[in-house]
């Protein structure tokens, strides 16, 4: 996956979690990223919602376990929004 | 996004190479492009590395809240850094605000905040007025209102007893749709009316206590749209009631309070003419071709002029800096029927073909204010960039896109906010007009003394009182140049010092033949043993160099002598700005006692020396004896 929205999700993760872009892969998760705690998870979700102008449900918020899943979710929501 | 990534790596290179000013400029550019939660984390982490190399104003903020505010804190700190504020933020425990306020040993007071924000939601404080209104009788509505106000009042009282900090109180919001629908607006005692009653009560209580201010939360929500403001699911799962896109608006609203409270404000705004004050280019379109008036498209520029006029009314000076032919520009300023602002509204003008950076320096010098007290309004991005690069301390307002939005850029800017307005603020423009007369009069005299005599100055020294408290505090907050110690005090702190038997807080008011200069000087002293220590001595820039400072110092010295004290002591604490006060003690016969990293301490032996009030100043003293 190398879409624009995917790149943007990676940049947001890099900003929010304070790690360089090169260190962020699909598999990056709370286990591999030190600052990914529950507070930063909320900030990450809010940042995604803000950047892509969408709203994630509590279930969706909880389903994000790594960057790859976050990117897929955003892409799916954007497609639904576009109809 | 490409440029965003480039900017990020450029910023990291600049930080590594030690170019703090360059990095800061890129960071603020990046923030203009993509302000938001993600970038806020990036910004704060980078600014933290730069904070020692840049002239930030530090401020300690405590947040007391009934909902999740953590994501807001990062946004606020980022926006603060961009505006020149370095905020240290303490977040109170979730819903623990009553205990924190009422317990004098709580973490809140141990943090020693400069400002505290009390952000409580209607649904937490008075849940029955949020979604149980239909069940309530008239009596129980009244009881709810009273209970809420009593709670606020007891918190405010305790807070003022334990802390001199500023307190900002969020008003209670009404639900988007009243519980009884349109019926609510038909009744005097409806749900919205009850909440308005609480908010009105809060307003009057804020006025009773010093240093307490109201944040109109309902208006903030209304400004951005009630129907999109809340995120009910996040409220239920994460106690975060505000939807992602609106968090930044709360952070910006807080910043509008924190800027004036920390003294980071613009004292003057320098405006361009072509395509800023009017549409089009005067030199090409001619006076009758420019766009300015009540109709589209000229209305956008008239609206901007109205906003600037409102700043003028708030005591913010206006100045023009434009590349134009002087005569053409003056003709348009005086004769164009659409102009709301005329030549007399501008305290300084630089209409020439020269470099704007140099013109801004001259304007600051002419107005006797620091470069960092200037805001700059110009539609041309090249001019803005040049000013940012050469004068990073100037507050540059971003004007781009639709001219109809220019007025909002001015009205929403935190640089122009004030929380109190003194008589001096209202009269400021007139003071500056009189000053222009004074300095042109000064040119014809043989000696300085002749000039001083011709001014017919009268100085009035008085103890602080209810009418002057706000202005005295304001002077300690804003005076940078002739200020020996640059200590900033809130109204509350001034009032506490004034009530102590060993302290004196006096103000200096100066009148002359050209008019009243208003309250322009402050002296704060503390006596102990056989010595009087000058804690604060400052003079507003508009009377520097007219010897009124000697009149004030002579009062401090002579009253100390009358009290039997032997020594008058004072520190000079150097800053980037207060060079004009550097030789003050030496020039008045003090000798240096101590000199360290912080500054120098000076002493005057009162048994050996007298400080005379200059003969050309008529002195009036109105000091109330303390019991």
Short mmCIF file of N, CA and C in Angstrom, two decimals, chain B residues 150-242:
data_model
loop_
_atom_site.label_atom_id
_atom_site.label_comp_id
_atom_site.label_asym_id
_atom_site.label_seq_id
_atom_site.Cartn_x
_atom_site.Cartn_y
_atom_site.Cartn_z
N UNK B 150 -23.59 28.86 44.45
CA UNK B 150 -22.94 28.76 45.75
C UNK B 150 -21.65 27.96 45.66
N UNK B 151 -21.67 26.87 44.88
CA UNK B 151 -20.45 26.08 44.72
C UNK B 151 -19.35 26.93 44.11
N UNK B 152 -19.68 27.60 43.00
CA UNK B 152 -18.67 28.44 42.35
C UNK B 152 -18.12 29.48 43.32
N UNK B 153 -19.03 30.08 44.07
CA UNK B 153 -18.59 31.15 44.96
C UNK B 153 -17.64 30.62 46.03
N UNK B 154 -17.95 29.43 46.59
CA UNK B 154 -17.07 28.91 47.63
C UNK B 154 -15.71 28.54 47.04
N UNK B 155 -15.71 28.06 45.78
CA UNK B 155 -14.42 27.74 45.15
C UNK B 155 -13.61 29.01 44.90
N UNK B 156 -14.30 30.04 44.43
CA UNK B 156 -13.60 31.29 44.13
C UNK B 156 -13.00 31.90 45.39
N UNK B 157 -13.78 31.86 46.47
CA UNK B 157 -13.31 32.43 47.73
C UNK B 157 -12.07 31.70 48.21
N UNK B 158 -12.16 30.36 48.23
CA UNK B 158 -11.02 29.57 48.71
C UNK B 158 -9.82 29.80 47.80
N UNK B 159 -10.07 29.83 46.50
CA UNK B 159 -8.98 30.01 45.55
C UNK B 159 -8.25 31.33 45.82
N UNK B 160 -9.02 32.40 46.02
CA UNK B 160 -8.38 33.69 46.23
C UNK B 160 -7.64 33.74 47.57
N UNK B 161 -8.13 32.96 48.51
CA UNK B 161 -7.46 32.92 49.81
C UNK B 161 -6.10 32.22 49.70
N UNK B 162 -6.02 31.21 48.85
CA UNK B 162 -4.80 30.39 48.81
C UNK B 162 -3.86 30.74 47.65
N UNK B 163 -4.32 31.50 46.68
CA UNK B 163 -3.47 31.73 45.51
C UNK B 163 -3.68 33.13 44.93
N UNK B 164 -2.58 33.79 44.51
CA UNK B 164 -2.71 35.08 43.82
C UNK B 164 -2.90 34.92 42.32
N UNK B 165 -3.01 33.68 41.82
CA UNK B 165 -3.03 33.44 40.37
C UNK B 165 -4.32 33.97 39.73
N UNK B 166 -4.26 34.15 38.41
CA UNK B 166 -5.46 34.49 37.66
C UNK B 166 -6.35 33.25 37.55
N UNK B 167 -7.65 33.47 37.53
CA UNK B 167 -8.57 32.35 37.36
C UNK B 167 -9.48 32.62 36.16
N UNK B 168 -9.51 31.67 35.23
CA UNK B 168 -10.41 31.77 34.08
C UNK B 168 -11.49 30.72 34.25
N UNK B 169 -12.74 31.16 34.25
CA UNK B 169 -13.85 30.25 34.49
C UNK B 169 -14.66 30.05 33.22
N UNK B 170 -14.82 28.81 32.78
CA UNK B 170 -15.70 28.51 31.65
C UNK B 170 -17.15 28.73 32.07
N UNK B 171 -17.95 29.38 31.25
CA UNK B 171 -19.38 29.44 31.54
C UNK B 171 -20.00 28.08 31.23
N UNK B 172 -21.20 27.86 31.75
CA UNK B 172 -21.88 26.58 31.49
C UNK B 172 -22.62 26.65 30.16
N UNK B 173 -22.48 25.63 29.35
CA UNK B 173 -23.15 25.61 28.05
C UNK B 173 -24.56 25.06 28.17
N UNK B 174 -25.42 25.45 27.23
CA UNK B 174 -26.76 24.87 27.15
C UNK B 174 -26.69 23.69 26.19
N UNK B 175 -27.57 22.70 26.37
CA UNK B 175 -27.56 21.58 25.41
C UNK B 175 -27.95 22.08 24.01
N UNK B 176 -27.49 21.41 22.96
CA UNK B 176 -27.76 21.87 21.60
C UNK B 176 -29.25 22.05 21.34
N UNK B 177 -30.06 21.12 21.83
CA UNK B 177 -31.51 21.24 21.69
C UNK B 177 -32.11 21.17 23.09
N UNK B 178 -32.88 22.19 23.50
CA UNK B 178 -33.45 22.18 24.86
C UNK B 178 -34.31 20.94 25.08
N UNK B 179 -34.36 20.45 26.33
CA UNK B 179 -35.11 19.24 26.65
C UNK B 179 -36.58 19.34 26.23
N UNK B 180 -37.15 20.54 26.26
CA UNK B 180 -38.56 20.70 25.91
C UNK B 180 -38.74 21.32 24.52
N UNK B 181 -37.67 21.31 23.73
CA UNK B 181 -37.78 21.82 22.37
C UNK B 181 -38.06 23.31 22.32
N UNK B 182 -38.80 23.74 21.32
CA UNK B 182 -39.03 25.18 21.13
C UNK B 182 -39.85 25.80 22.25
N UNK B 183 -40.49 24.96 23.05
CA UNK B 183 -41.23 25.46 24.20
C UNK B 183 -40.32 26.24 25.15
N UNK B 184 -39.05 25.81 25.20
CA UNK B 184 -38.10 26.39 26.16
C UNK B 184 -37.97 27.90 26.00
N UNK B 185 -37.96 28.36 24.75
CA UNK B 185 -37.75 29.79 24.50
C UNK B 185 -38.98 30.62 24.86
N UNK B 186 -40.13 29.96 25.04
CA UNK B 186 -41.36 30.70 25.31
C UNK B 186 -41.51 31.07 26.78
N UNK B 187 -40.68 30.45 27.63
CA UNK B 187 -40.89 30.63 29.06
C UNK B 187 -39.76 31.45 29.68
N UNK B 188 -40.12 32.23 30.73
CA UNK B 188 -39.11 33.02 31.43
C UNK B 188 -38.17 32.13 32.22
N UNK B 189 -38.67 30.96 32.60
CA UNK B 189 -37.87 30.11 33.48
C UNK B 189 -37.47 28.82 32.77
N UNK B 190 -37.16 28.95 31.48
CA UNK B 190 -36.77 27.78 30.71
C UNK B 190 -35.38 27.28 31.09
N UNK B 191 -35.00 26.19 30.43
CA UNK B 191 -33.72 25.55 30.68
C UNK B 191 -32.55 26.49 30.30
N UNK B 192 -32.61 27.05 29.10
CA UNK B 192 -31.55 27.96 28.67
C UNK B 192 -31.49 29.17 29.58
N UNK B 193 -32.68 29.67 29.99
CA UNK B 193 -32.72 30.83 30.87
C UNK B 193 -32.05 30.52 32.20
N UNK B 194 -32.27 29.31 32.72
CA UNK B 194 -31.66 28.94 34.00
C UNK B 194 -30.15 28.92 33.89
N UNK B 195 -29.63 28.36 32.78
CA UNK B 195 -28.18 28.31 32.62
C UNK B 195 -27.60 29.71 32.40
N UNK B 196 -28.38 30.55 31.69
CA UNK B 196 -27.92 31.93 31.51
C UNK B 196 -27.83 32.65 32.85
N UNK B 197 -28.79 32.30 33.72
CA UNK B 197 -28.80 32.92 35.05
C UNK B 197 -27.53 32.54 35.83
N UNK B 198 -27.14 31.29 35.73
CA UNK B 198 -25.89 30.86 36.39
C UNK B 198 -24.72 31.65 35.81
N UNK B 199 -24.69 31.77 34.49
CA UNK B 199 -23.55 32.45 33.86
C UNK B 199 -23.50 33.94 34.22
N UNK B 200 -24.68 34.56 34.31
CA UNK B 200 -24.72 35.96 34.73
C UNK B 200 -24.20 36.10 36.15
N UNK B 201 -24.61 35.16 37.01
CA UNK B 201 -24.14 35.16 38.40
C UNK B 201 -22.64 34.99 38.45
N UNK B 202 -22.11 34.14 37.58
CA UNK B 202 -20.66 33.92 37.54
C UNK B 202 -19.94 35.21 37.16
N UNK B 203 -20.54 35.92 36.20
CA UNK B 203 -19.92 37.16 35.73
C UNK B 203 -19.79 38.16 36.88
N UNK B 204 -20.86 38.31 37.65
CA UNK B 204 -20.79 39.31 38.72
C UNK B 204 -19.83 38.85 39.81
N UNK B 205 -19.73 37.54 40.04
CA UNK B 205 -18.77 37.06 41.06
C UNK B 205 -17.33 37.25 40.58
N UNK B 206 -17.10 37.06 39.28
CA UNK B 206 -15.75 37.30 38.75
C UNK B 206 -15.33 38.74 38.99
N UNK B 207 -16.30 39.65 38.88
CA UNK B 207 -15.96 41.06 39.07
C UNK B 207 -15.65 41.38 40.53
N UNK B 208 -16.28 40.62 41.46
CA UNK B 208 -16.04 40.87 42.88
C UNK B 208 -14.62 40.52 43.28
N UNK B 209 -14.13 39.40 42.74
CA UNK B 209 -12.77 38.99 43.09
C UNK B 209 -11.82 39.57 42.05
N UNK B 210 -10.59 39.85 42.46
CA UNK B 210 -9.63 40.36 41.48
C UNK B 210 -9.01 39.23 40.69
N UNK B 211 -8.67 39.53 39.43
CA UNK B 211 -7.94 38.55 38.63
C UNK B 211 -8.75 37.33 38.26
N UNK B 212 -10.08 37.46 38.18
CA UNK B 212 -10.90 36.34 37.73
C UNK B 212 -11.66 36.76 36.47
N UNK B 213 -11.69 35.88 35.49
CA UNK B 213 -12.24 36.24 34.19
C UNK B 213 -13.13 35.12 33.66
N UNK B 214 -14.11 35.53 32.85
CA UNK B 214 -15.08 34.58 32.33
C UNK B 214 -14.74 34.21 30.89
N UNK B 215 -14.75 32.92 30.58
CA UNK B 215 -14.63 32.47 29.20
C UNK B 215 -16.02 32.03 28.75
N UNK B 216 -16.56 32.73 27.76
CA UNK B 216 -17.93 32.49 27.32
C UNK B 216 -17.94 31.24 26.42
N UNK B 217 -18.12 30.09 27.07
CA UNK B 217 -17.97 28.82 26.36
C UNK B 217 -19.08 28.60 25.33
N UNK B 218 -20.31 29.03 25.65
CA UNK B 218 -21.40 28.86 24.68
C UNK B 218 -21.13 29.64 23.40
N UNK B 219 -20.58 30.86 23.54
CA UNK B 219 -20.27 31.65 22.35
C UNK B 219 -19.18 30.99 21.53
N UNK B 220 -18.23 30.39 22.23
CA UNK B 220 -17.15 29.70 21.51
C UNK B 220 -17.74 28.56 20.67
N UNK B 221 -18.62 27.78 21.27
CA UNK B 221 -19.24 26.67 20.54
C UNK B 221 -20.05 27.22 19.36
N UNK B 222 -20.83 28.27 19.64
CA UNK B 222 -21.69 28.83 18.60
C UNK B 222 -20.86 29.33 17.41
N UNK B 223 -19.68 29.89 17.70
CA UNK B 223 -18.85 30.45 16.64
C UNK B 223 -18.47 29.38 15.61
N UNK B 224 -18.28 28.15 16.08
CA UNK B 224 -17.84 27.10 15.16
C UNK B 224 -18.94 26.12 14.80
N UNK B 225 -20.09 26.21 15.46
CA UNK B 225 -21.21 25.36 15.07
C UNK B 225 -21.54 24.30 16.10
N UNK B 226 -22.70 24.47 16.71
CA UNK B 226 -23.11 23.58 17.79
C UNK B 226 -23.25 22.14 17.33
N UNK B 227 -23.81 21.96 16.12
CA UNK B 227 -24.18 20.59 15.72
C UNK B 227 -22.96 19.71 15.47
N UNK B 228 -21.80 20.29 15.23
CA UNK B 228 -20.60 19.47 15.02
C UNK B 228 -19.65 19.47 16.19
N UNK B 229 -19.98 20.23 17.22
CA UNK B 229 -19.00 20.46 18.29
C UNK B 229 -18.74 19.19 19.13
N UNK B 230 -19.82 18.50 19.50
CA UNK B 230 -19.68 17.38 20.43
C UNK B 230 -19.42 16.05 19.72
N UNK B 231 -18.73 15.16 20.41
CA UNK B 231 -18.56 13.79 19.94
C UNK B 231 -19.05 12.89 21.08
N UNK B 232 -20.32 12.53 21.01
CA UNK B 232 -20.98 11.84 22.11
C UNK B 232 -20.33 10.49 22.41
N UNK B 233 -19.90 9.80 21.34
CA UNK B 233 -19.30 8.47 21.57
C UNK B 233 -17.98 8.59 22.31
N UNK B 234 -17.20 9.59 21.96
CA UNK B 234 -15.93 9.75 22.67
C UNK B 234 -16.14 10.23 24.09
N UNK B 235 -17.21 10.98 24.29
CA UNK B 235 -17.53 11.38 25.66
C UNK B 235 -17.81 10.14 26.50
N UNK B 236 -18.59 9.21 25.95
CA UNK B 236 -18.99 8.03 26.72
C UNK B 236 -17.83 7.07 26.93
N UNK B 237 -16.91 7.00 25.97
CA UNK B 237 -15.84 6.01 26.10
C UNK B 237 -14.53 6.60 26.62
N UNK B 238 -14.26 7.86 26.32
CA UNK B 238 -12.97 8.42 26.73
C UNK B 238 -13.10 9.72 27.50
N UNK B 239 -14.34 10.09 27.84
CA UNK B 239 -14.60 11.34 28.57
C UNK B 239 -14.06 12.56 27.82
N UNK B 240 -14.04 12.44 26.50
CA UNK B 240 -13.60 13.56 25.65
C UNK B 240 -14.81 14.04 24.87
N UNK B 241 -15.44 15.16 25.28
CA UNK B 241 -16.72 15.55 24.69
C UNK B 241 -16.61 16.35 23.39
N UNK B 242 -15.41 16.83 23.07
CA UNK B 242 -15.27 17.76 21.94
C UNK B 242 -14.74 16.99 20.73
#
